[in-house]
Amino acid sequence: MTPKQTHNRRVALVTGSTSGIGKAIATRLAQDNFAVAFHSKSSVTVGRALAAEHSGATYVQADLSDQDQTRQLITEVLSHYGRLDVLVNNAGITATIPHADLKQASPDIWRELNEVNVIAPWILITEAEAALRQSASQDCPSCIVNISSHAGIRPKGASIPYATSKAALSHMTKLLAVSLAPLIRVNAIAPGLVNTPMSQQWTAARELWQERAPMGRGAEPEEIAQVTSMLIASHYITGEILLADGGLNLT
Ligand SMILES: NC(=O)c1ccc[n+]([C@@H]2O[C@H](COP(=O)([O-])OP(=O)(O)OC[C@H]3O[C@@H](n4cnc5c(N)ncnc54)[C@H](OP(=O)(O)O)[C@@H]3O)[C@@H](O)[C@H]2O)c1
């Protein structure tokens, strides 16, 4: 990555943007005229190809289960662009475990999910705070969007450790919205089922959404990207957990 001077366009970093929801969000933000930093753990070829498709985009590889690499991600984005306006904490991992099988949800699984789904977003926000403040103005605050989950609100989801990690991310969102205002807004989106590689095997969830969700289906990644774009453009909204589950929570 070649260092550049402070960029003249607004800059957005979207973690986990080589696949599924993150890829759709990063693509949408590029269409919204952001210079976008794509990121992933290991899909380097895909990340570089995506960055090459969008003007002003770049790609950075970092394993967010490694705290040093997580810090380095922000350092690299800032050394490339010289600014950061939007941080989308999208990268996340899951473990599929029946909720009644308590022993299978081992402490190691709790730690692994917590590291990527909760601690990594915290480190990224901590490292990005100064840059986000610097590029913010009263008319146009900087913006953090955390991709949480319906499973962090309703007693559902692939496993109890996963759902609990998303509940933590949602609560962190509200706490930070208070601490970082008014120059940095912090919101979360809690998607229900979204058709991505992560959810490919979730047959029971797909049936549930078809039978019980008022919208009668799961979401496409582009529909979550549209919600993200709307939140970023809404300069007064902070501390919201926007449930995007096709209305399943109502039934
Ligand atoms: N799909 C759903 O139904 C659904 C519903 C609610 C919430 N969500 C949440 O939405 C987010 C995106 O999910 P998705 O379904 O789009 O997932 P996905 O298709 O599996 O994509 C995950 C992305 O995150 C990256 N990633 C995974 N582990 C990482 C790590 N340790 N370090 C850095 N990057 C890592 C992956 O990079 P590599 O490809 O290089 O590994 C990939 O780019 C997650 O936070 C998920 O919990 C998903």
mmCIF file with all atom_site columns, N, CA and C and ligand atoms in Angstrom, residues 16-22 39-43 62-65 90-93 116 147-149 162 166 191-194 196-199 202, ligand 1:
data_model
loop_
_atom_site.group_PDB
_atom_site.id
_atom_site.type_symbol
_atom_site.label_atom_id
_atom_site.label_alt_id
_atom_site.label_comp_id
_atom_site.label_asym_id
_atom_site.label_entity_id
_atom_site.label_seq_id
_atom_site.pdbx_PDB_ins_code
_atom_site.Cartn_x
_atom_site.Cartn_y
_atom_site.Cartn_z
_atom_site.occupancy
_atom_site.B_iso_or_equiv
_atom_site.pdbx_formal_charge
_atom_site.auth_seq_id
_atom_site.auth_comp_id
_atom_site.auth_asym_id
_atom_site.auth_atom_id
_atom_site.pdbx_PDB_model_num
ATOM   1   N N   . GLY A 1 16  ? -14.310 -7.038  7.315  1.00 0.00 ? 16  GLY A N   1
ATOM   2   C CA  . GLY A 1 16  ? -14.946 -8.242  6.758  1.00 0.00 ? 16  GLY A CA  1
ATOM   3   C C   . GLY A 1 16  ? -15.711 -7.950  5.482  1.00 0.00 ? 16  GLY A C   1
ATOM   4   N N   . SER A 1 17  ? -15.058 -7.223  4.546  1.00 0.00 ? 17  SER A N   1
ATOM   5   C CA  . SER A 1 17  ? -15.808 -6.748  3.376  1.00 0.00 ? 17  SER A CA  1
ATOM   6   C C   . SER A 1 17  ? -15.477 -7.502  2.093  1.00 0.00 ? 17  SER A C   1
ATOM   7   N N   . THR A 1 18  ? -15.015 -8.750  2.226  1.00 0.00 ? 18  THR A N   1
ATOM   8   C CA  . THR A 1 18  ? -14.784 -9.555  1.014  1.00 0.00 ? 18  THR A CA  1
ATOM   9   C C   . THR A 1 18  ? -15.931 -10.523 0.763  1.00 0.00 ? 18  THR A C   1
ATOM   10  N N   . SER A 1 19  ? -16.951 -10.505 1.619  1.00 0.00 ? 19  SER A N   1
ATOM   11  C CA  . SER A 1 19  ? -17.999 -11.520 1.531  1.00 0.00 ? 19  SER A CA  1
ATOM   12  C C   . SER A 1 19  ? -19.290 -10.963 2.128  1.00 0.00 ? 19  SER A C   1
ATOM   13  N N   . GLY A 1 20  ? -20.413 -11.516 1.708  1.00 0.00 ? 20  GLY A N   1
ATOM   14  C CA  . GLY A 1 20  ? -21.698 -11.291 2.371  1.00 0.00 ? 20  GLY A CA  1
ATOM   15  C C   . GLY A 1 20  ? -22.064 -9.837  2.634  1.00 0.00 ? 20  GLY A C   1
ATOM   16  N N   . ILE A 1 21  ? -22.457 -9.558  3.866  1.00 0.00 ? 21  ILE A N   1
ATOM   17  C CA  . ILE A 1 21  ? -22.983 -8.240  4.244  1.00 0.00 ? 21  ILE A CA  1
ATOM   18  C C   . ILE A 1 21  ? -21.903 -7.161  4.090  1.00 0.00 ? 21  ILE A C   1
ATOM   19  N N   . GLY A 1 22  ? -20.679 -7.446  4.538  1.00 0.00 ? 22  GLY A N   1
ATOM   20  C CA  . GLY A 1 22  ? -19.604 -6.450  4.490  1.00 0.00 ? 22  GLY A CA  1
ATOM   21  C C   . GLY A 1 22  ? -19.270 -6.047  3.059  1.00 0.00 ? 22  GLY A C   1
ATOM   22  N N   . HIS A 1 39  ? -11.424 -4.890  3.807  1.00 0.00 ? 39  HIS A N   1
ATOM   23  C CA  . HIS A 1 39  ? -10.606 -5.633  4.773  1.00 0.00 ? 39  HIS A CA  1
ATOM   24  C C   . HIS A 1 39  ? -11.131 -7.068  4.887  1.00 0.00 ? 39  HIS A C   1
ATOM   25  N N   . SER A 1 40  ? -10.216 -7.995  5.175  1.00 0.00 ? 40  SER A N   1
ATOM   26  C CA  . SER A 1 40  ? -10.649 -9.358  5.536  1.00 0.00 ? 40  SER A CA  1
ATOM   27  C C   . SER A 1 40  ? -9.519  -10.064 6.272  1.00 0.00 ? 40  SER A C   1
ATOM   28  N N   . LYS A 1 41  ? -9.829  -11.278 6.707  1.00 0.00 ? 41  LYS A N   1
ATOM   29  C CA  . LYS A 1 41  ? -8.816  -12.064 7.436  1.00 0.00 ? 41  LYS A CA  1
ATOM   30  C C   . LYS A 1 41  ? -7.839  -12.717 6.475  1.00 0.00 ? 41  LYS A C   1
ATOM   31  N N   . SER A 1 42  ? -8.363  -13.452 5.486  1.00 0.00 ? 42  SER A N   1
ATOM   32  C CA  . SER A 1 42  ? -7.452  -14.236 4.645  1.00 0.00 ? 42  SER A CA  1
ATOM   33  C C   . SER A 1 42  ? -7.764  -14.179 3.152  1.00 0.00 ? 42  SER A C   1
ATOM   34  N N   . SER A 1 43  ? -8.924  -13.662 2.766  1.00 0.00 ? 43  SER A N   1
ATOM   35  C CA  . SER A 1 43  ? -9.289  -13.648 1.331  1.00 0.00 ? 43  SER A CA  1
ATOM   36  C C   . SER A 1 43  ? -8.653  -12.437 0.653  1.00 0.00 ? 43  SER A C   1
ATOM   37  N N   . ALA A 1 62  ? -6.042  -8.265  7.839  1.00 0.00 ? 62  ALA A N   1
ATOM   38  C CA  . ALA A 1 62  ? -5.739  -8.313  9.288  1.00 0.00 ? 62  ALA A CA  1
ATOM   39  C C   . ALA A 1 62  ? -6.649  -9.343  9.946  1.00 0.00 ? 62  ALA A C   1
ATOM   40  N N   . ASP A 1 63  ? -6.050  -10.203 10.755 1.00 0.00 ? 63  ASP A N   1
ATOM   41  C CA  . ASP A 1 63  ? -6.839  -11.176 11.511 1.00 0.00 ? 63  ASP A CA  1
ATOM   42  C C   . ASP A 1 63  ? -7.289  -10.511 12.811 1.00 0.00 ? 63  ASP A C   1
ATOM   43  N N   . LEU A 1 64  ? -8.591  -10.298 12.937 1.00 0.00 ? 64  LEU A N   1
ATOM   44  C CA  . LEU A 1 64  ? -9.104  -9.554  14.092 1.00 0.00 ? 64  LEU A CA  1
ATOM   45  C C   . LEU A 1 64  ? -9.154  -10.393 15.364 1.00 0.00 ? 64  LEU A C   1
ATOM   46  N N   . SER A 1 65  ? -8.716  -11.652 15.289 1.00 0.00 ? 65  SER A N   1
ATOM   47  C CA  . SER A 1 65  ? -8.566  -12.406 16.536 1.00 0.00 ? 65  SER A CA  1
ATOM   48  C C   . SER A 1 65  ? -7.186  -12.131 17.149 1.00 0.00 ? 65  SER A C   1
ATOM   49  N N   . ASN A 1 90  ? -18.147 -4.796  10.818 1.00 0.00 ? 90  ASN A N   1
ATOM   50  C CA  . ASN A 1 90  ? -19.000 -5.849  10.272 1.00 0.00 ? 90  ASN A CA  1
ATOM   51  C C   . ASN A 1 90  ? -18.442 -7.251  10.497 1.00 0.00 ? 90  ASN A C   1
ATOM   52  N N   . ALA A 1 91  ? -17.115 -7.406  10.455 1.00 0.00 ? 91  ALA A N   1
ATOM   53  C CA  . ALA A 1 91  ? -16.527 -8.755  10.546 1.00 0.00 ? 91  ALA A CA  1
ATOM   54  C C   . ALA A 1 91  ? -17.022 -9.445  11.810 1.00 0.00 ? 91  ALA A C   1
ATOM   55  N N   . GLY A 1 92  ? -17.414 -10.689 11.656 1.00 0.00 ? 92  GLY A N   1
ATOM   56  C CA  . GLY A 1 92  ? -17.887 -11.430 12.822 1.00 0.00 ? 92  GLY A CA  1
ATOM   57  C C   . GLY A 1 92  ? -17.823 -12.910 12.532 1.00 0.00 ? 92  GLY A C   1
ATOM   58  N N   . ILE A 1 93  ? -17.785 -13.697 13.592 1.00 0.00 ? 93  ILE A N   1
ATOM   59  C CA  . ILE A 1 93  ? -17.770 -15.149 13.423 1.00 0.00 ? 93  ILE A CA  1
ATOM   60  C C   . ILE A 1 93  ? -18.875 -15.756 14.283 1.00 0.00 ? 93  ILE A C   1
ATOM   61  N N   . VAL A 1 116 ? -13.352 -11.755 18.507 1.00 0.00 ? 116 VAL A N   1
ATOM   62  C CA  . VAL A 1 116 ? -13.611 -11.181 17.178 1.00 0.00 ? 116 VAL A CA  1
ATOM   63  C C   . VAL A 1 116 ? -14.868 -10.293 17.189 1.00 0.00 ? 116 VAL A C   1
ATOM   64  N N   . ILE A 1 147 ? -22.263 -4.059  13.196 1.00 0.00 ? 147 ILE A N   1
ATOM   65  C CA  . ILE A 1 147 ? -23.220 -5.049  12.692 1.00 0.00 ? 147 ILE A CA  1
ATOM   66  C C   . ILE A 1 147 ? -23.432 -6.099  13.778 1.00 0.00 ? 147 ILE A C   1
ATOM   67  N N   . SER A 1 148 ? -24.562 -5.956  14.450 1.00 0.00 ? 148 SER A N   1
ATOM   68  C CA  . SER A 1 148 ? -24.926 -6.841  15.548 1.00 0.00 ? 148 SER A CA  1
ATOM   69  C C   . SER A 1 148 ? -25.830 -7.947  14.997 1.00 0.00 ? 148 SER A C   1
ATOM   70  N N   . SER A 1 149 ? -26.872 -8.318  15.723 1.00 0.00 ? 149 SER A N   1
ATOM   71  C CA  . SER A 1 149 ? -27.762 -9.374  15.224 1.00 0.00 ? 149 SER A CA  1
ATOM   72  C C   . SER A 1 149 ? -29.084 -9.388  15.982 1.00 0.00 ? 149 SER A C   1
ATOM   73  N N   . TYR A 1 162 ? -22.673 -16.948 20.618 1.00 0.00 ? 162 TYR A N   1
ATOM   74  C CA  . TYR A 1 162 ? -22.796 -15.991 19.505 1.00 0.00 ? 162 TYR A CA  1
ATOM   75  C C   . TYR A 1 162 ? -23.809 -14.903 19.856 1.00 0.00 ? 162 TYR A C   1
ATOM   76  N N   . LYS A 1 166 ? -23.247 -10.729 20.470 1.00 0.00 ? 166 LYS A N   1
ATOM   77  C CA  . LYS A 1 166 ? -23.939 -9.661  19.734 1.00 0.00 ? 166 LYS A CA  1
ATOM   78  C C   . LYS A 1 166 ? -24.716 -8.752  20.685 1.00 0.00 ? 166 LYS A C   1
ATOM   79  N N   . PRO A 1 191 ? -29.364 -7.402  12.020 1.00 0.00 ? 191 PRO A N   1
ATOM   80  C CA  . PRO A 1 191 ? -30.060 -8.121  10.945 1.00 0.00 ? 191 PRO A CA  1
ATOM   81  C C   . PRO A 1 191 ? -30.628 -9.442  11.472 1.00 0.00 ? 191 PRO A C   1
ATOM   82  N N   . GLY A 1 192 ? -31.719 -9.851  10.865 1.00 0.00 ? 192 GLY A N   1
ATOM   83  C CA  . GLY A 1 192 ? -32.194 -11.221 11.067 1.00 0.00 ? 192 GLY A CA  1
ATOM   84  C C   . GLY A 1 192 ? -31.415 -12.103 10.109 1.00 0.00 ? 192 GLY A C   1
ATOM   85  N N   . LEU A 1 193 ? -32.086 -13.084 9.515  1.00 0.00 ? 193 LEU A N   1
ATOM   86  C CA  . LEU A 1 193 ? -31.402 -13.948 8.544  1.00 0.00 ? 193 LEU A CA  1
ATOM   87  C C   . LEU A 1 193 ? -31.030 -13.149 7.293  1.00 0.00 ? 193 LEU A C   1
ATOM   88  N N   . VAL A 1 194 ? -29.772 -13.265 6.872  1.00 0.00 ? 194 VAL A N   1
ATOM   89  C CA  . VAL A 1 194 ? -29.325 -12.624 5.632  1.00 0.00 ? 194 VAL A CA  1
ATOM   90  C C   . VAL A 1 194 ? -28.665 -13.704 4.785  1.00 0.00 ? 194 VAL A C   1
ATOM   91  N N   . THR A 1 196 ? -26.064 -15.141 3.052  1.00 0.00 ? 196 THR A N   1
ATOM   92  C CA  . THR A 1 196 ? -24.617 -14.990 2.871  1.00 0.00 ? 196 THR A CA  1
ATOM   93  C C   . THR A 1 196 ? -23.971 -16.372 3.051  1.00 0.00 ? 196 THR A C   1
ATOM   94  N N   . PRO A 1 197 ? -22.650 -16.475 2.782  1.00 0.00 ? 197 PRO A N   1
ATOM   95  C CA  . PRO A 1 197 ? -21.980 -17.760 3.032  1.00 0.00 ? 197 PRO A CA  1
ATOM   96  C C   . PRO A 1 197 ? -22.151 -18.216 4.487  1.00 0.00 ? 197 PRO A C   1
ATOM   97  N N   . MET A 1 198 ? -22.150 -17.272 5.456  1.00 0.00 ? 198 MET A N   1
ATOM   98  C CA  . MET A 1 198 ? -22.285 -17.666 6.867  1.00 0.00 ? 198 MET A CA  1
ATOM   99  C C   . MET A 1 198 ? -23.602 -18.407 7.125  1.00 0.00 ? 198 MET A C   1
ATOM   100 N N   . SER A 1 199 ? -24.670 -17.999 6.468  1.00 0.00 ? 199 SER A N   1
ATOM   101 C CA  . SER A 1 199 ? -26.004 -18.540 6.792  1.00 0.00 ? 199 SER A CA  1
ATOM   102 C C   . SER A 1 199 ? -26.456 -19.651 5.844  1.00 0.00 ? 199 SER A C   1
ATOM   103 N N   . TRP A 1 202 ? -28.136 -22.670 7.354  1.00 0.00 ? 202 TRP A N   1
ATOM   104 C CA  . TRP A 1 202 ? -29.147 -22.413 8.389  1.00 0.00 ? 202 TRP A CA  1
ATOM   105 C C   . TRP A 1 202 ? -30.564 -22.690 7.850  1.00 0.00 ? 202 TRP A C   1
HETATM 106 N N1  . LIG B 2 .   ? -25.636 -13.830 7.640  1.00 0.00 ? 1   LIG B N1  1
HETATM 107 C C1  . LIG B 2 .   ? -26.540 -13.606 8.575  1.00 0.00 ? 1   LIG B C1  1
HETATM 108 O O1  . LIG B 2 .   ? -27.658 -14.177 8.537  1.00 0.00 ? 1   LIG B O1  1
HETATM 109 C C2  . LIG B 2 .   ? -26.259 -12.634 9.677  1.00 0.00 ? 1   LIG B C2  1
HETATM 110 C C3  . LIG B 2 .   ? -27.309 -12.269 10.530 1.00 0.00 ? 1   LIG B C3  1
HETATM 111 C C4  . LIG B 2 .   ? -27.087 -11.354 11.553 1.00 0.00 ? 1   LIG B C4  1
HETATM 112 C C5  . LIG B 2 .   ? -25.840 -10.805 11.724 1.00 0.00 ? 1   LIG B C5  1
HETATM 113 N N2  . LIG B 2 .   ? -24.817 -11.190 10.913 1.00 0.00 ? 1   LIG B N2  1
HETATM 114 C C6  . LIG B 2 .   ? -23.502 -10.580 11.148 1.00 0.00 ? 1   LIG B C6  1
HETATM 115 O O2  . LIG B 2 .   ? -23.113 -9.879  9.985  1.00 0.00 ? 1   LIG B O2  1
HETATM 116 C C7  . LIG B 2 .   ? -21.687 -9.871  9.875  1.00 0.00 ? 1   LIG B C7  1
HETATM 117 C C8  . LIG B 2 .   ? -21.268 -10.381 8.504  1.00 0.00 ? 1   LIG B C8  1
HETATM 118 O O3  . LIG B 2 .   ? -21.777 -11.680 8.334  1.00 0.00 ? 1   LIG B O3  1
HETATM 119 P P1  . LIG B 2 .   ? -21.796 -12.435 6.911  1.00 0.00 ? 1   LIG B P1  1
HETATM 120 O O4  . LIG B 2 .   ? -22.920 -13.391 6.978  1.00 0.00 ? 1   LIG B O4  1
HETATM 121 O O5  . LIG B 2 .   ? -21.719 -11.449 5.816  1.00 0.00 ? 1   LIG B O5  1
HETATM 122 O O6  . LIG B 2 .   ? -20.417 -13.268 7.047  1.00 0.00 ? 1   LIG B O6  1
HETATM 123 P P2  . LIG B 2 .   ? -19.450 -13.932 5.966  1.00 0.00 ? 1   LIG B P2  1
HETATM 124 O O7  . LIG B 2 .   ? -20.083 -14.013 4.626  1.00 0.00 ? 1   LIG B O7  1
HETATM 125 O O8  . LIG B 2 .   ? -18.979 -15.177 6.644  1.00 0.00 ? 1   LIG B O8  1
HETATM 126 O O9  . LIG B 2 .   ? -18.229 -12.867 5.879  1.00 0.00 ? 1   LIG B O9  1
HETATM 127 C C9  . LIG B 2 .   ? -17.415 -12.650 6.998  1.00 0.00 ? 1   LIG B C9  1
HETATM 128 C C10 . LIG B 2 .   ? -16.343 -11.627 6.660  1.00 0.00 ? 1   LIG B C10 1
HETATM 129 O O10 . LIG B 2 .   ? -15.642 -11.353 7.885  1.00 0.00 ? 1   LIG B O10 1
HETATM 130 C C11 . LIG B 2 .   ? -14.253 -11.674 7.726  1.00 0.00 ? 1   LIG B C11 1
HETATM 131 N N3  . LIG B 2 .   ? -13.725 -12.266 8.945  1.00 0.00 ? 1   LIG B N3  1
HETATM 132 C C12 . LIG B 2 .   ? -14.132 -13.384 9.594  1.00 0.00 ? 1   LIG B C12 1
HETATM 133 N N4  . LIG B 2 .   ? -13.341 -13.639 10.648 1.00 0.00 ? 1   LIG B N4  1
HETATM 134 C C13 . LIG B 2 .   ? -12.406 -12.666 10.672 1.00 0.00 ? 1   LIG B C13 1
HETATM 135 C C14 . LIG B 2 .   ? -11.277 -12.383 11.494 1.00 0.00 ? 1   LIG B C14 1
HETATM 136 N N5  . LIG B 2 .   ? -10.915 -13.168 12.508 1.00 0.00 ? 1   LIG B N5  1
HETATM 137 N N6  . LIG B 2 .   ? -10.533 -11.300 11.192 1.00 0.00 ? 1   LIG B N6  1
HETATM 138 C C15 . LIG B 2 .   ? -10.841 -10.505 10.155 1.00 0.00 ? 1   LIG B C15 1
HETATM 139 N N7  . LIG B 2 .   ? -11.894 -10.705 9.349  1.00 0.00 ? 1   LIG B N7  1
HETATM 140 C C16 . LIG B 2 .   ? -12.651 -11.780 9.594  1.00 0.00 ? 1   LIG B C16 1
HETATM 141 C C17 . LIG B 2 .   ? -14.185 -12.673 6.572  1.00 0.00 ? 1   LIG B C17 1
HETATM 142 O O11 . LIG B 2 .   ? -12.881 -12.646 5.986  1.00 0.00 ? 1   LIG B O11 1
HETATM 143 P P3  . LIG B 2 .   ? -12.270 -14.000 5.281  1.00 0.00 ? 1   LIG B P3  1
HETATM 144 O O12 . LIG B 2 .   ? -13.248 -14.345 4.188  1.00 0.00 ? 1   LIG B O12 1
HETATM 145 O O13 . LIG B 2 .   ? -10.935 -13.621 4.786  1.00 0.00 ? 1   LIG B O13 1
HETATM 146 O O14 . LIG B 2 .   ? -12.243 -15.045 6.377  1.00 0.00 ? 1   LIG B O14 1
HETATM 147 C C18 . LIG B 2 .   ? -15.296 -12.123 5.665  1.00 0.00 ? 1   LIG B C18 1
HETATM 148 O O15 . LIG B 2 .   ? -14.808 -11.032 4.907  1.00 0.00 ? 1   LIG B O15 1
HETATM 149 C C19 . LIG B 2 .   ? -21.171 -10.716 11.045 1.00 0.00 ? 1   LIG B C19 1
HETATM 150 O O16 . LIG B 2 .   ? -20.807 -9.883  12.118 1.00 0.00 ? 1   LIG B O16 1
HETATM 151 C C20 . LIG B 2 .   ? -22.376 -11.554 11.417 1.00 0.00 ? 1   LIG B C20 1
HETATM 152 O O17 . LIG B 2 .   ? -22.335 -11.978 12.749 1.00 0.00 ? 1   LIG B O17 1
HETATM 153 C C21 . LIG B 2 .   ? -24.995 -12.091 9.895  1.00 0.00 ? 1   LIG B C21 1
#
